[in-house]
Coordinates of C-alpha atoms and ligand atoms in Angstrom, one line a residue:
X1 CA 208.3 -141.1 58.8
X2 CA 211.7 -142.3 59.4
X3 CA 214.2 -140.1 62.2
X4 CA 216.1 -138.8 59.6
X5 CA 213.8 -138.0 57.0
X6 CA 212.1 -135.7 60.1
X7 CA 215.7 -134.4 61.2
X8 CA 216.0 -133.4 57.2
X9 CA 213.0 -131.8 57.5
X10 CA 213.7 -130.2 60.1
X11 CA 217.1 -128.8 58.8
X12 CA 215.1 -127.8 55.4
X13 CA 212.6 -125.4 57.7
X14 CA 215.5 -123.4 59.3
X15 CA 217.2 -123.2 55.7
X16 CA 214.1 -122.0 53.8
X17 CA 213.7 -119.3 56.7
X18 CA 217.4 -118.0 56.0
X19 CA 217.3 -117.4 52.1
X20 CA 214.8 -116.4 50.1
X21 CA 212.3 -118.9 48.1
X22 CA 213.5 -119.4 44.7
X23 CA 217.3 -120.1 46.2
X24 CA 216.1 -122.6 48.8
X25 CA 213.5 -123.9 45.5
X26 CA 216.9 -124.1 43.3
X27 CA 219.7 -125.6 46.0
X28 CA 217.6 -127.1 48.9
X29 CA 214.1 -128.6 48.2
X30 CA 215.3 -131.0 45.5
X31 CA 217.6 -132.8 48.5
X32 CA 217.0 -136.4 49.2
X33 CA 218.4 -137.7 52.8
X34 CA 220.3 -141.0 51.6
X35 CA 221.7 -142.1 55.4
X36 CA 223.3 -140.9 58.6
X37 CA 225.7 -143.4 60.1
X38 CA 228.6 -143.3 62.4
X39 CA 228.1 -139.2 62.3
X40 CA 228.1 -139.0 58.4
X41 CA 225.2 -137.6 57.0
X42 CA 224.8 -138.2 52.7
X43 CA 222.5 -136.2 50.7
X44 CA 221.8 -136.9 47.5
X45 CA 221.4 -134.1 45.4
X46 CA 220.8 -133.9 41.5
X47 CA 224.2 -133.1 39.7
X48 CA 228.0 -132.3 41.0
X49 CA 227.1 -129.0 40.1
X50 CA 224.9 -128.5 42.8
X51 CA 227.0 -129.7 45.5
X52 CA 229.8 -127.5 44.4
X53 CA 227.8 -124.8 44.4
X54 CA 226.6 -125.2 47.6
X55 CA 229.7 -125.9 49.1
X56 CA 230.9 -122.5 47.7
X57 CA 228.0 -120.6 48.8
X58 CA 226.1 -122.0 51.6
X59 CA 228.3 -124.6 53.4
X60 CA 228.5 -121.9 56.6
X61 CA 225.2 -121.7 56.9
X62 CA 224.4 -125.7 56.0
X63 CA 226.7 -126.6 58.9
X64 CA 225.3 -124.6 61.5
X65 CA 221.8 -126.0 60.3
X66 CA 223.5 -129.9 60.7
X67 CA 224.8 -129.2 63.5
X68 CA 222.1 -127.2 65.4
X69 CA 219.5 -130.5 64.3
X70 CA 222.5 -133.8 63.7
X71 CA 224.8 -132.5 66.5
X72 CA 228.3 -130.7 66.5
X73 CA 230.6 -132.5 64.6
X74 CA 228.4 -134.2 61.8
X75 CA 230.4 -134.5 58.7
X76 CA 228.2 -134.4 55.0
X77 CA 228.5 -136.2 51.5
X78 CA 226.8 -135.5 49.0
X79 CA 225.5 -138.3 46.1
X80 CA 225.4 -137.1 42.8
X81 CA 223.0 -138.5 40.7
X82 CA 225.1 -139.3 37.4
X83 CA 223.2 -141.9 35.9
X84 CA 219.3 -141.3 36.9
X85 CA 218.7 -144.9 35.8
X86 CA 220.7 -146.2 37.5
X87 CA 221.2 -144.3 40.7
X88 CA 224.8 -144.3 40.4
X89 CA 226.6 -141.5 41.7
X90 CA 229.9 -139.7 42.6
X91 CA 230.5 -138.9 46.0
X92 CA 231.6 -135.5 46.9
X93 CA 232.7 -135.1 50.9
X94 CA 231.9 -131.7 52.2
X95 CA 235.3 -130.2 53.2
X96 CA 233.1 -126.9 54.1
X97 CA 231.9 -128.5 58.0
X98 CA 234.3 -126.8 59.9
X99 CA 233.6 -127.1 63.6
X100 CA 235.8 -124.6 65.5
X101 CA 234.4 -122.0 62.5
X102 CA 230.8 -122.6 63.2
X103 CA 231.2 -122.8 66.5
X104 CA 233.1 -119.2 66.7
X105 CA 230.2 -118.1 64.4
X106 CA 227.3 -119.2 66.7
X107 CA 228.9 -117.6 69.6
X108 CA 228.5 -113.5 67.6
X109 CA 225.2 -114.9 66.5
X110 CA 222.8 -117.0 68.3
X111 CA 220.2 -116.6 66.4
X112 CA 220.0 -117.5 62.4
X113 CA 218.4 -114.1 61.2
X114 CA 216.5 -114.5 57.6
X115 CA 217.5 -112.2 55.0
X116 CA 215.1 -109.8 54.0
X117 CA 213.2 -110.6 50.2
X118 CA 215.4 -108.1 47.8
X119 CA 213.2 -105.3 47.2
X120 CA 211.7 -105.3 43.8
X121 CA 211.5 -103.1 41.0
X122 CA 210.6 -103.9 37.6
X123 CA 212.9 -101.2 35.7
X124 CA 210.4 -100.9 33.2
X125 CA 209.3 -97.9 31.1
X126 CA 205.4 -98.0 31.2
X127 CA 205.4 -95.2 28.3
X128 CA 206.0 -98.1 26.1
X129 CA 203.3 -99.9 25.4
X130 CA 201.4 -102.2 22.4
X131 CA 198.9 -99.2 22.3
X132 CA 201.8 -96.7 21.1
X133 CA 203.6 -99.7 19.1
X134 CA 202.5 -98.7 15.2
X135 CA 201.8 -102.0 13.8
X136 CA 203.1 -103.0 10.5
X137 CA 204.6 -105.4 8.1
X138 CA 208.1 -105.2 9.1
X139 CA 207.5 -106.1 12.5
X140 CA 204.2 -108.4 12.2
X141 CA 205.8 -111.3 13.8
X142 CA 208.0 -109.9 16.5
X143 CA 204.7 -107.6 17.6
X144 CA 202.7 -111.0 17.5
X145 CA 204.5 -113.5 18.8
X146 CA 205.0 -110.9 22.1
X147 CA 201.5 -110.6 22.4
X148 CA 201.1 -114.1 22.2
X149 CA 203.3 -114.5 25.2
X150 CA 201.7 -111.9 27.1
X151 CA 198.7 -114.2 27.3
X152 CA 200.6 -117.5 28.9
X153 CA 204.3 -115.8 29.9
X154 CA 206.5 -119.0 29.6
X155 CA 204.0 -121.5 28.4
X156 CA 204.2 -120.7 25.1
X157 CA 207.1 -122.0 22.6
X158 CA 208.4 -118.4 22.5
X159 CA 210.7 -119.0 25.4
X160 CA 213.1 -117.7 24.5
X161 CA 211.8 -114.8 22.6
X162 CA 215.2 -113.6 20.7
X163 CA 214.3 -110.0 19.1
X164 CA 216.7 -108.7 16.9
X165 CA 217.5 -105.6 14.5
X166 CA 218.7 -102.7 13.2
X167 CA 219.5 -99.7 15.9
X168 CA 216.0 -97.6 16.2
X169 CA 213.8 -99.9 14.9
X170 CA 211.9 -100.5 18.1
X171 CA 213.0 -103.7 20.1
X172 CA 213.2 -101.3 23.2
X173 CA 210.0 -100.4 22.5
X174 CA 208.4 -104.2 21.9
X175 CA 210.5 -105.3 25.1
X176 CA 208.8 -102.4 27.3
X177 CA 205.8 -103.3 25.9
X178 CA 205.4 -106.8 26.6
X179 CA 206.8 -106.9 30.2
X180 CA 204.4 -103.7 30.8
X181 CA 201.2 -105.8 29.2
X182 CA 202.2 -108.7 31.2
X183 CA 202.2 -107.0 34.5
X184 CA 198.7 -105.9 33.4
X185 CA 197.3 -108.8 33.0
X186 CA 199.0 -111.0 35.9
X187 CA 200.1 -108.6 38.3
X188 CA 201.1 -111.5 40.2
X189 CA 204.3 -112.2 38.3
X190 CA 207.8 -110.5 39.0
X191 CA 208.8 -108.6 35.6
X192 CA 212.5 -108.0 35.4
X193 CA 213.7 -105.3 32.5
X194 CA 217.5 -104.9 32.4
X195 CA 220.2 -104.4 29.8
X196 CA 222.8 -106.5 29.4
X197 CA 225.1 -104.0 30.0
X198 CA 223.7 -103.2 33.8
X199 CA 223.1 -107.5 34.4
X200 CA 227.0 -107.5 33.6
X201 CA 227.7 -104.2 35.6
X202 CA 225.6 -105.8 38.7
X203 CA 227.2 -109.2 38.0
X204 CA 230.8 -108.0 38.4
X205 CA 229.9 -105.9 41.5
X206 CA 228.4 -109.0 43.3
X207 CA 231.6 -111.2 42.3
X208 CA 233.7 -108.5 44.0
X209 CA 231.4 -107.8 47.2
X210 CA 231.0 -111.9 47.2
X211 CA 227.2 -111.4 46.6
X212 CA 227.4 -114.2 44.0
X213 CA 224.5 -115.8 45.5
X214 CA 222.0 -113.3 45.7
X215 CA 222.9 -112.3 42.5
X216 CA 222.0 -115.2 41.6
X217 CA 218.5 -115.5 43.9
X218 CA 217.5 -112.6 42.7
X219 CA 217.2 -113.6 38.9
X220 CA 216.1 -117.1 39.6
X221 CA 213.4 -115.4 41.5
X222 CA 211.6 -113.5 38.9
X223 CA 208.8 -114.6 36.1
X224 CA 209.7 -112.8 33.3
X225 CA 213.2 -111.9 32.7
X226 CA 214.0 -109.2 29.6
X227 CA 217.4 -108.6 28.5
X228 CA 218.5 -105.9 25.8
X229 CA 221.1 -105.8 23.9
X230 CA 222.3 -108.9 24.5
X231 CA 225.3 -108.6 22.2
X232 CA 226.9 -106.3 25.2
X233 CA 227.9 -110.0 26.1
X234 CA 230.4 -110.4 23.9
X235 CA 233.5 -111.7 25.2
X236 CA 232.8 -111.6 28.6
X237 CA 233.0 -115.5 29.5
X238 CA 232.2 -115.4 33.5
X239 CA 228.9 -112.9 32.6
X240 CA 227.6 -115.6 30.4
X241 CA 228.6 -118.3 32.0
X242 CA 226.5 -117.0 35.1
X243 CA 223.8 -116.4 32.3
X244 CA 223.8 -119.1 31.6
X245 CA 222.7 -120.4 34.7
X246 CA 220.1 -118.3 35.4
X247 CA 218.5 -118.8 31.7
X248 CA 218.6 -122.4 32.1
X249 CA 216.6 -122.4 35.7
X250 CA 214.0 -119.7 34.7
X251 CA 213.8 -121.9 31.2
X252 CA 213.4 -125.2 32.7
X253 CA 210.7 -123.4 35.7
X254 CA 208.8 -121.7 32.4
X255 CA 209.8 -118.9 33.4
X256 CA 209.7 -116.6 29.8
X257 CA 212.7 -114.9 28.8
X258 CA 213.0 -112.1 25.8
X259 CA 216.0 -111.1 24.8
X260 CA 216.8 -108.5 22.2
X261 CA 220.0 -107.9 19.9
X262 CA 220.9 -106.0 17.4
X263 CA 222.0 -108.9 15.4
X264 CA 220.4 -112.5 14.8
X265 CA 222.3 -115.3 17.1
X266 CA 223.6 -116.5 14.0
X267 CA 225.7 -113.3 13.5
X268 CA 226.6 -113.1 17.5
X269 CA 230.4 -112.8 18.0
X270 CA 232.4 -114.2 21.2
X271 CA 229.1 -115.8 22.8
X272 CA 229.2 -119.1 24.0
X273 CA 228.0 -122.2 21.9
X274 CA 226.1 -123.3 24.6
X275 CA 224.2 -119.7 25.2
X276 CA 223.8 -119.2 21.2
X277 CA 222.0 -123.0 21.1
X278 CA 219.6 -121.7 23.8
X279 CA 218.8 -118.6 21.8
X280 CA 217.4 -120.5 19.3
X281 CA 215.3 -122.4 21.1
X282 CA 212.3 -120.6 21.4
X283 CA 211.1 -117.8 18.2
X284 CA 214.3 -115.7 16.6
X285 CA 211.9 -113.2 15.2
X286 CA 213.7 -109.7 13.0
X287 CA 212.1 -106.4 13.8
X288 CA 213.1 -105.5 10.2
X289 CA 214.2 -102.0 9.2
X290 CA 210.6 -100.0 8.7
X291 CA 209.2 -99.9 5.3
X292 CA 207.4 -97.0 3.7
X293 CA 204.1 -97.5 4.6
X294 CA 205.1 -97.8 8.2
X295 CA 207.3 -94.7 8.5
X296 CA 204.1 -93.1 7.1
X297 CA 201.8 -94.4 9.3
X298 CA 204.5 -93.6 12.0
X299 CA 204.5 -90.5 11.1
X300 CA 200.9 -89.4 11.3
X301 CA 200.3 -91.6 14.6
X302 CA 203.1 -89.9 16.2
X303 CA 201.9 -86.3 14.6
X304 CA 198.5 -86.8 16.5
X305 CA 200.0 -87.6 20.1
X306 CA 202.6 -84.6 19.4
X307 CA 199.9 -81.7 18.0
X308 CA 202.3 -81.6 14.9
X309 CA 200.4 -80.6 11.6
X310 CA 202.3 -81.9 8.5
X311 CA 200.4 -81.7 4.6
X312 CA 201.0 -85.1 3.0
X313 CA 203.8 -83.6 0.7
X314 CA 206.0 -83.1 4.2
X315 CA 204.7 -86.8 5.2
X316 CA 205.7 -88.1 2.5
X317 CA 209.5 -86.1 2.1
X318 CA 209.9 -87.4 5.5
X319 CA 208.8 -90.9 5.1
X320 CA 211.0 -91.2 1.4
X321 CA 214.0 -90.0 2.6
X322 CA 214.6 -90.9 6.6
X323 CA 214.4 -94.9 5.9
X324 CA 216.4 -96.7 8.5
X325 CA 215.2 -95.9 11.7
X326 CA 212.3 -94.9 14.0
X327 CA 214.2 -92.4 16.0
X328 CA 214.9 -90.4 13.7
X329 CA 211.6 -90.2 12.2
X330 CA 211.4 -88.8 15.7
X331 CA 213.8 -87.0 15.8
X332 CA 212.8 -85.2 12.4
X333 CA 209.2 -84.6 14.6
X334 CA 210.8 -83.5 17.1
X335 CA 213.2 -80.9 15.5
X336 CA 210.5 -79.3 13.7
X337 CA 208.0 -79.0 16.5
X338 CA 210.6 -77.4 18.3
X339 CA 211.4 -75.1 15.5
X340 CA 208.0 -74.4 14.4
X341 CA 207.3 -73.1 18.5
X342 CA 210.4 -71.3 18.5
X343 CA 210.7 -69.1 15.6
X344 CA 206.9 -68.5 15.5
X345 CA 207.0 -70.4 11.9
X346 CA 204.5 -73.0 10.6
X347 CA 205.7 -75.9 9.3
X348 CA 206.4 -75.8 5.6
X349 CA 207.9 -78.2 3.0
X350 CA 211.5 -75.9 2.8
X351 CA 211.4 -76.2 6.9
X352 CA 211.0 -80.2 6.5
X353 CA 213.6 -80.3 4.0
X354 CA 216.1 -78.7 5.8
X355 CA 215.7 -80.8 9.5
X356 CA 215.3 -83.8 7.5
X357 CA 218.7 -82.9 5.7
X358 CA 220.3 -82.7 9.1
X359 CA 219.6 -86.1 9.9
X360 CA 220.3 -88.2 7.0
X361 CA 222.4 -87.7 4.1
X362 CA 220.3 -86.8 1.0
X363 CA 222.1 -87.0 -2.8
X364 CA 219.8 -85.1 -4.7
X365 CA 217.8 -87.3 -7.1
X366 CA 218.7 -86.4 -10.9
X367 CA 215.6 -86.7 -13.0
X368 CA 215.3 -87.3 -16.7
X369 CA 212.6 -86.4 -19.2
X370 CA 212.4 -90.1 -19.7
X371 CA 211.8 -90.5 -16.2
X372 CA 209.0 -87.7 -16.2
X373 CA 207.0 -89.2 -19.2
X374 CA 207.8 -92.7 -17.6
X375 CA 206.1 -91.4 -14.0
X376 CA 203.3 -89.6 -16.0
X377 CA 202.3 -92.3 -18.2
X378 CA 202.1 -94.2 -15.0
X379 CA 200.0 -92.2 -13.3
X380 CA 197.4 -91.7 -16.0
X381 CA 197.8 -95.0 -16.7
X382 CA 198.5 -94.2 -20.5
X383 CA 201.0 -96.0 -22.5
X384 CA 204.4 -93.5 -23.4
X385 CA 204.1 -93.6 -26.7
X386 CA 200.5 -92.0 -26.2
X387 CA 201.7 -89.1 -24.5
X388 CA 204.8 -88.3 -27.3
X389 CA 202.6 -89.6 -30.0
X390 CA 199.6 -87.6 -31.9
X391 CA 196.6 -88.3 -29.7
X392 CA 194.9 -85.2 -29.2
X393 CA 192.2 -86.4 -26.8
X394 CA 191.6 -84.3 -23.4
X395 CA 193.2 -86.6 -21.0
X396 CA 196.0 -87.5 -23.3
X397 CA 196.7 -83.9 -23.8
X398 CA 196.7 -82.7 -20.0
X399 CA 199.2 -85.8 -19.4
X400 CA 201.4 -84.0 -22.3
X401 CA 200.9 -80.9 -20.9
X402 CA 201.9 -81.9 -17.5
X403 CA 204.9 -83.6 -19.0
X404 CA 206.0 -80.5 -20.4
X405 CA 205.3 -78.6 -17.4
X406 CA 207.2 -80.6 -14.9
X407 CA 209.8 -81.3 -17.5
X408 CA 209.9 -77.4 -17.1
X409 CA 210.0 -77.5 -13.2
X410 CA 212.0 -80.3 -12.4
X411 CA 214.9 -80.0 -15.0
X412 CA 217.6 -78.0 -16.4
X413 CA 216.2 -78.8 -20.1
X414 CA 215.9 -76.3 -22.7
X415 CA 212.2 -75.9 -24.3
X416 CA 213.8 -77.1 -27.5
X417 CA 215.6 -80.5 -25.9
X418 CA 211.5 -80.9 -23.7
X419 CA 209.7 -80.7 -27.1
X420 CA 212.2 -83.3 -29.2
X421 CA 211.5 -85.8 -25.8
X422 CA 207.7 -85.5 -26.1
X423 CA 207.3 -86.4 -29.8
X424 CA 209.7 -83.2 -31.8
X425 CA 207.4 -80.6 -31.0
X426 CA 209.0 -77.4 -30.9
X427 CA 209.0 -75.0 -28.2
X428 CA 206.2 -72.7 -28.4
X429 CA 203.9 -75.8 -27.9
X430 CA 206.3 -76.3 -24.5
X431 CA 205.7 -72.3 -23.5
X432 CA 201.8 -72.9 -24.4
X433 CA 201.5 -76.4 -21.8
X434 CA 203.4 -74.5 -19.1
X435 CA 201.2 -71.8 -19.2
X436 CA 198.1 -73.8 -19.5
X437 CA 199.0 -76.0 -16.3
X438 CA 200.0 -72.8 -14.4
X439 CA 196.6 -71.0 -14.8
X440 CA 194.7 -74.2 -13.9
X441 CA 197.0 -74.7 -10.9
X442 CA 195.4 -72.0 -8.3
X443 CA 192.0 -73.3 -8.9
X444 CA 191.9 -76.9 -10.0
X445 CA 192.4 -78.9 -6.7
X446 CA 192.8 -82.2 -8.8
X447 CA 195.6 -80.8 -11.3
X448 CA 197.3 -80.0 -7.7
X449 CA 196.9 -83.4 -6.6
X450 CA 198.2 -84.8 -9.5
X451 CA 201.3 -83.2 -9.6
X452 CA 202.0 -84.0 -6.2
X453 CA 201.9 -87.2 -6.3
X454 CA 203.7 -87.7 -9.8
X455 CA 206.4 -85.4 -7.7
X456 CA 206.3 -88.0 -5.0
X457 CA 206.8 -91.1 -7.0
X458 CA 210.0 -89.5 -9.0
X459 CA 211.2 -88.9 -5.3
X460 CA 211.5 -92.1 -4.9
Ligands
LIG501 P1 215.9 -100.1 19.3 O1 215.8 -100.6 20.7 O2 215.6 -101.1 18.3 O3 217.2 -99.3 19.0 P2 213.8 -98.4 20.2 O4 212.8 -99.4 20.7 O5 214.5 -97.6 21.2 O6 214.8 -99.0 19.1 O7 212.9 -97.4 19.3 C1 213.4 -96.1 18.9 C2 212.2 -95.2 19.0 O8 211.3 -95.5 18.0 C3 211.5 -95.2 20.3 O9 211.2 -94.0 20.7 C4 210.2 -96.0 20.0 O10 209.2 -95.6 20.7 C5 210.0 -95.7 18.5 N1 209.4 -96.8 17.8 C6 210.0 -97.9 17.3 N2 209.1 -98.7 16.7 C7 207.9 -98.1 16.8 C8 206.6 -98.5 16.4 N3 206.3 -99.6 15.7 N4 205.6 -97.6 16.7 C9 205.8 -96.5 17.3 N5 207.1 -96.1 17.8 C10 208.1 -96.9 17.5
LIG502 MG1 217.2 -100.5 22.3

């Protein structure tokens, strides 16, 4: 080993002892020592970008470092690669090497003194979790894709893993739950939650305090970096522009990244090119708005875990008419749970009617006779014209009278205008269905039954 390639080593020990790891990975160990002649050390390092940063960031401590190992006075280039064929590169002389400066500085301090690791916490929620993430159609791939990434964080080609949706549809929730599944199965890796609101908050703070560069070691330092709401970044240019960093490091050192917005990059206003390009390089996958089979099966999973009883009817009100997002569903459980305890009151379909009014906006639905014989003739799976028409067979007859009946119920009809809809019969034979229907109703489970659910589908 040559004298200077020892010297450099050398000066690389000290350096590594005075930052932490992933900033001496990032600035230092990639270093090449090119020549040291007539007092002028040249480094080579990989792009302009580095030396400038290190001459903005590090040069005090570099210096001392040269000059401790070269000798006072050594002056430093750097050569940046431009062309990696070739080897061509600019030169960049360090104007940072400031003799009288270090020299002051090593008289306070005699000793370099290595800054302590920054303490780590992951920020994340660990009540969010795959176990309490309700699987379903709308967010199949999203919920997939992360648990493909739990396996191999950063080794998949979900890196980046851009979640994005409507407010309450659970990207929180999926982000939670995939840094908290990867900590459990490599509790080796450094899992970093934060929104983008508090990486911008903590991003201005360090550019004021000058703290630029731990800022920075910190994030470079992690193994799984999760940012939400990552449209906060619009129009702040230095934020991303420092993102943009940090992404491209952990990206290249597969480290994984998920990021959630509440819109698809595509849609992302005053974000840079260069940061919506990255976006898309991993998945984009939508946590679309829930559908009704998964606010239902919402509903009853959260139900259990709460001790909330609801009949089906109250599922299914709830389920029909709160569509957009999965907090309110919760919030609808959590208003009536809270009502039900306080005024001593079970939980009936007026209660659920009124809490779910409070939270979203329902028109009332108007329903037509057509619309009753259309919903009956579905559910008995009997063509319309059978159920106005002469047919006097059993089933035939109950789907008439049940026609009548919640022609009755449900509308504002005369018995004259509900017997000329089901075939002109006149209104005794209306008066004789009701009445039928409403002394089978206490006892015949199945009539009950049916009525729901022909209730439920004009609902909808
Ligand atoms: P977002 O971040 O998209 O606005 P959140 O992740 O905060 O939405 O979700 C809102 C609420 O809905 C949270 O309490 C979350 O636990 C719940 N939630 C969302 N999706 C699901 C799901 N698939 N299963 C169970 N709960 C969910
Ligand atoms: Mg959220």
């Amino acid at each position: 080993m040559n004298e200077l390639t020892h010297k450099w080593q050398e000066c690389q020990r000290i350096l590594k002892e005075n930052m932490t790891s992933s900033a001496y990975q990032t600035w230092f160990a990639p270093i090449v020592p090119v020549s040291y002649e007539n007092s002028t050390l040249v480094l080579r390092v990989k792009s302009q970008f580095i030396a400038e940063y290190i001459e903005e960031n590090y040069v005090q401590l570099l210096s001392r470092v040269l000059f401790r190992v070269f000798g006072i006075g050594t002056h430093l280039e750097y050569r940046a690669l431009v062309d990696s064929t070739t080897g061509a590169g600019a030169i960049i002389p360090s104007d940072g090497l400031n003799v009288e400066k270090v020299r002051k500085q090593n008289e306070l301090e005699t000793e370099f003194h290595s800054s302590s690791p920054v303490e780590f916490e992951s920020q994340l929620n660990s009540s969010y979790t795959f176990d309490n993430f309700v699987a379903g159609e709308p967010n199949k791939l999203a919920r997939t894709a992360g648990l493909a990434i739990t396996k191999q964080p950063g080794y998949t080609a979900f890196n980046p893993l851009f979640i994005y949706g409507g407010s309450g549809v659970g990207k929180t929730h999926l982000a939670y739950a995939i840094g908290n599944q990867i900590r459990l199965l490599h509790p080796d890796k450094k899992v970093l939650y934060v929104t983008a609101n508090t990486f911008k908050l903590q991003y201005q703070a360090a550019s004021v305090n000058k703290h630029i560069p731990d800022f920075l070691n910190f994030y470079q330092s992690v193994d799984v970096l999760i940012v939400d709401d990552i449209q906060y970044f619009s129009g702040l240019d230095k934020t991303q522009d420092t993102f943009f960093h940090i992404f491209n490091y952990l990206q290249q050192s597969h480290k994984q990244l998920i990021l959630t917005s509440d819109r698809s990059p595509m849609d992302l206003k005053d974000i840079e090119d260069r940061l919506l390009t990255r976006f898309k390089w991993g998945l984009v996958a939508e946590l679309e708005s829930p559908d009704l089979a998964l606010r239902r099966d919402i509903l009853i999973y959260k139900m259990r875990h709460e001790g909330i009883e609801l009949h089906d009817e109250q599922i299914d009100y709830i389920a029909t008419h709160v569509t957009n997002s999965i907090r309110d569903l919760e919030g609808v459980l959590a208003s009536l749970l809270a009502y039900s305890t306080l005024m001593a009151q079970p939980i009936d379909q007026t209660l659920t009617e009124h809490v779910v009014g409070r939270v979203v906006h329902i028109k009332p639905k108007t329903i037509e006779l057509v619309d009753i014989i259309g919903a009956v003739s579905e559910h008995f799976n009997i063509p319309s014209r059978m159920i106005t028409g002469k047919t006097r067979s059993q089933e035939v007859t109950q789907a008439r009278h049940l026609a009548m009946y919640l022609a009755k119920k449900m509308t504002d009809h005369s018995l004259k205008e509900i017997g000329d809809s089901m075939g002109h019969r006149n209104h005794a034979t209306v008066i004789h269905a009701v009445s039928c229907i409403t002394q089978q109703l206490d006892e015949n489970e199945i009539l009950q039954k049916r009525i729901y659910q022909i209730k439920a589908a004009l609902q909808r």
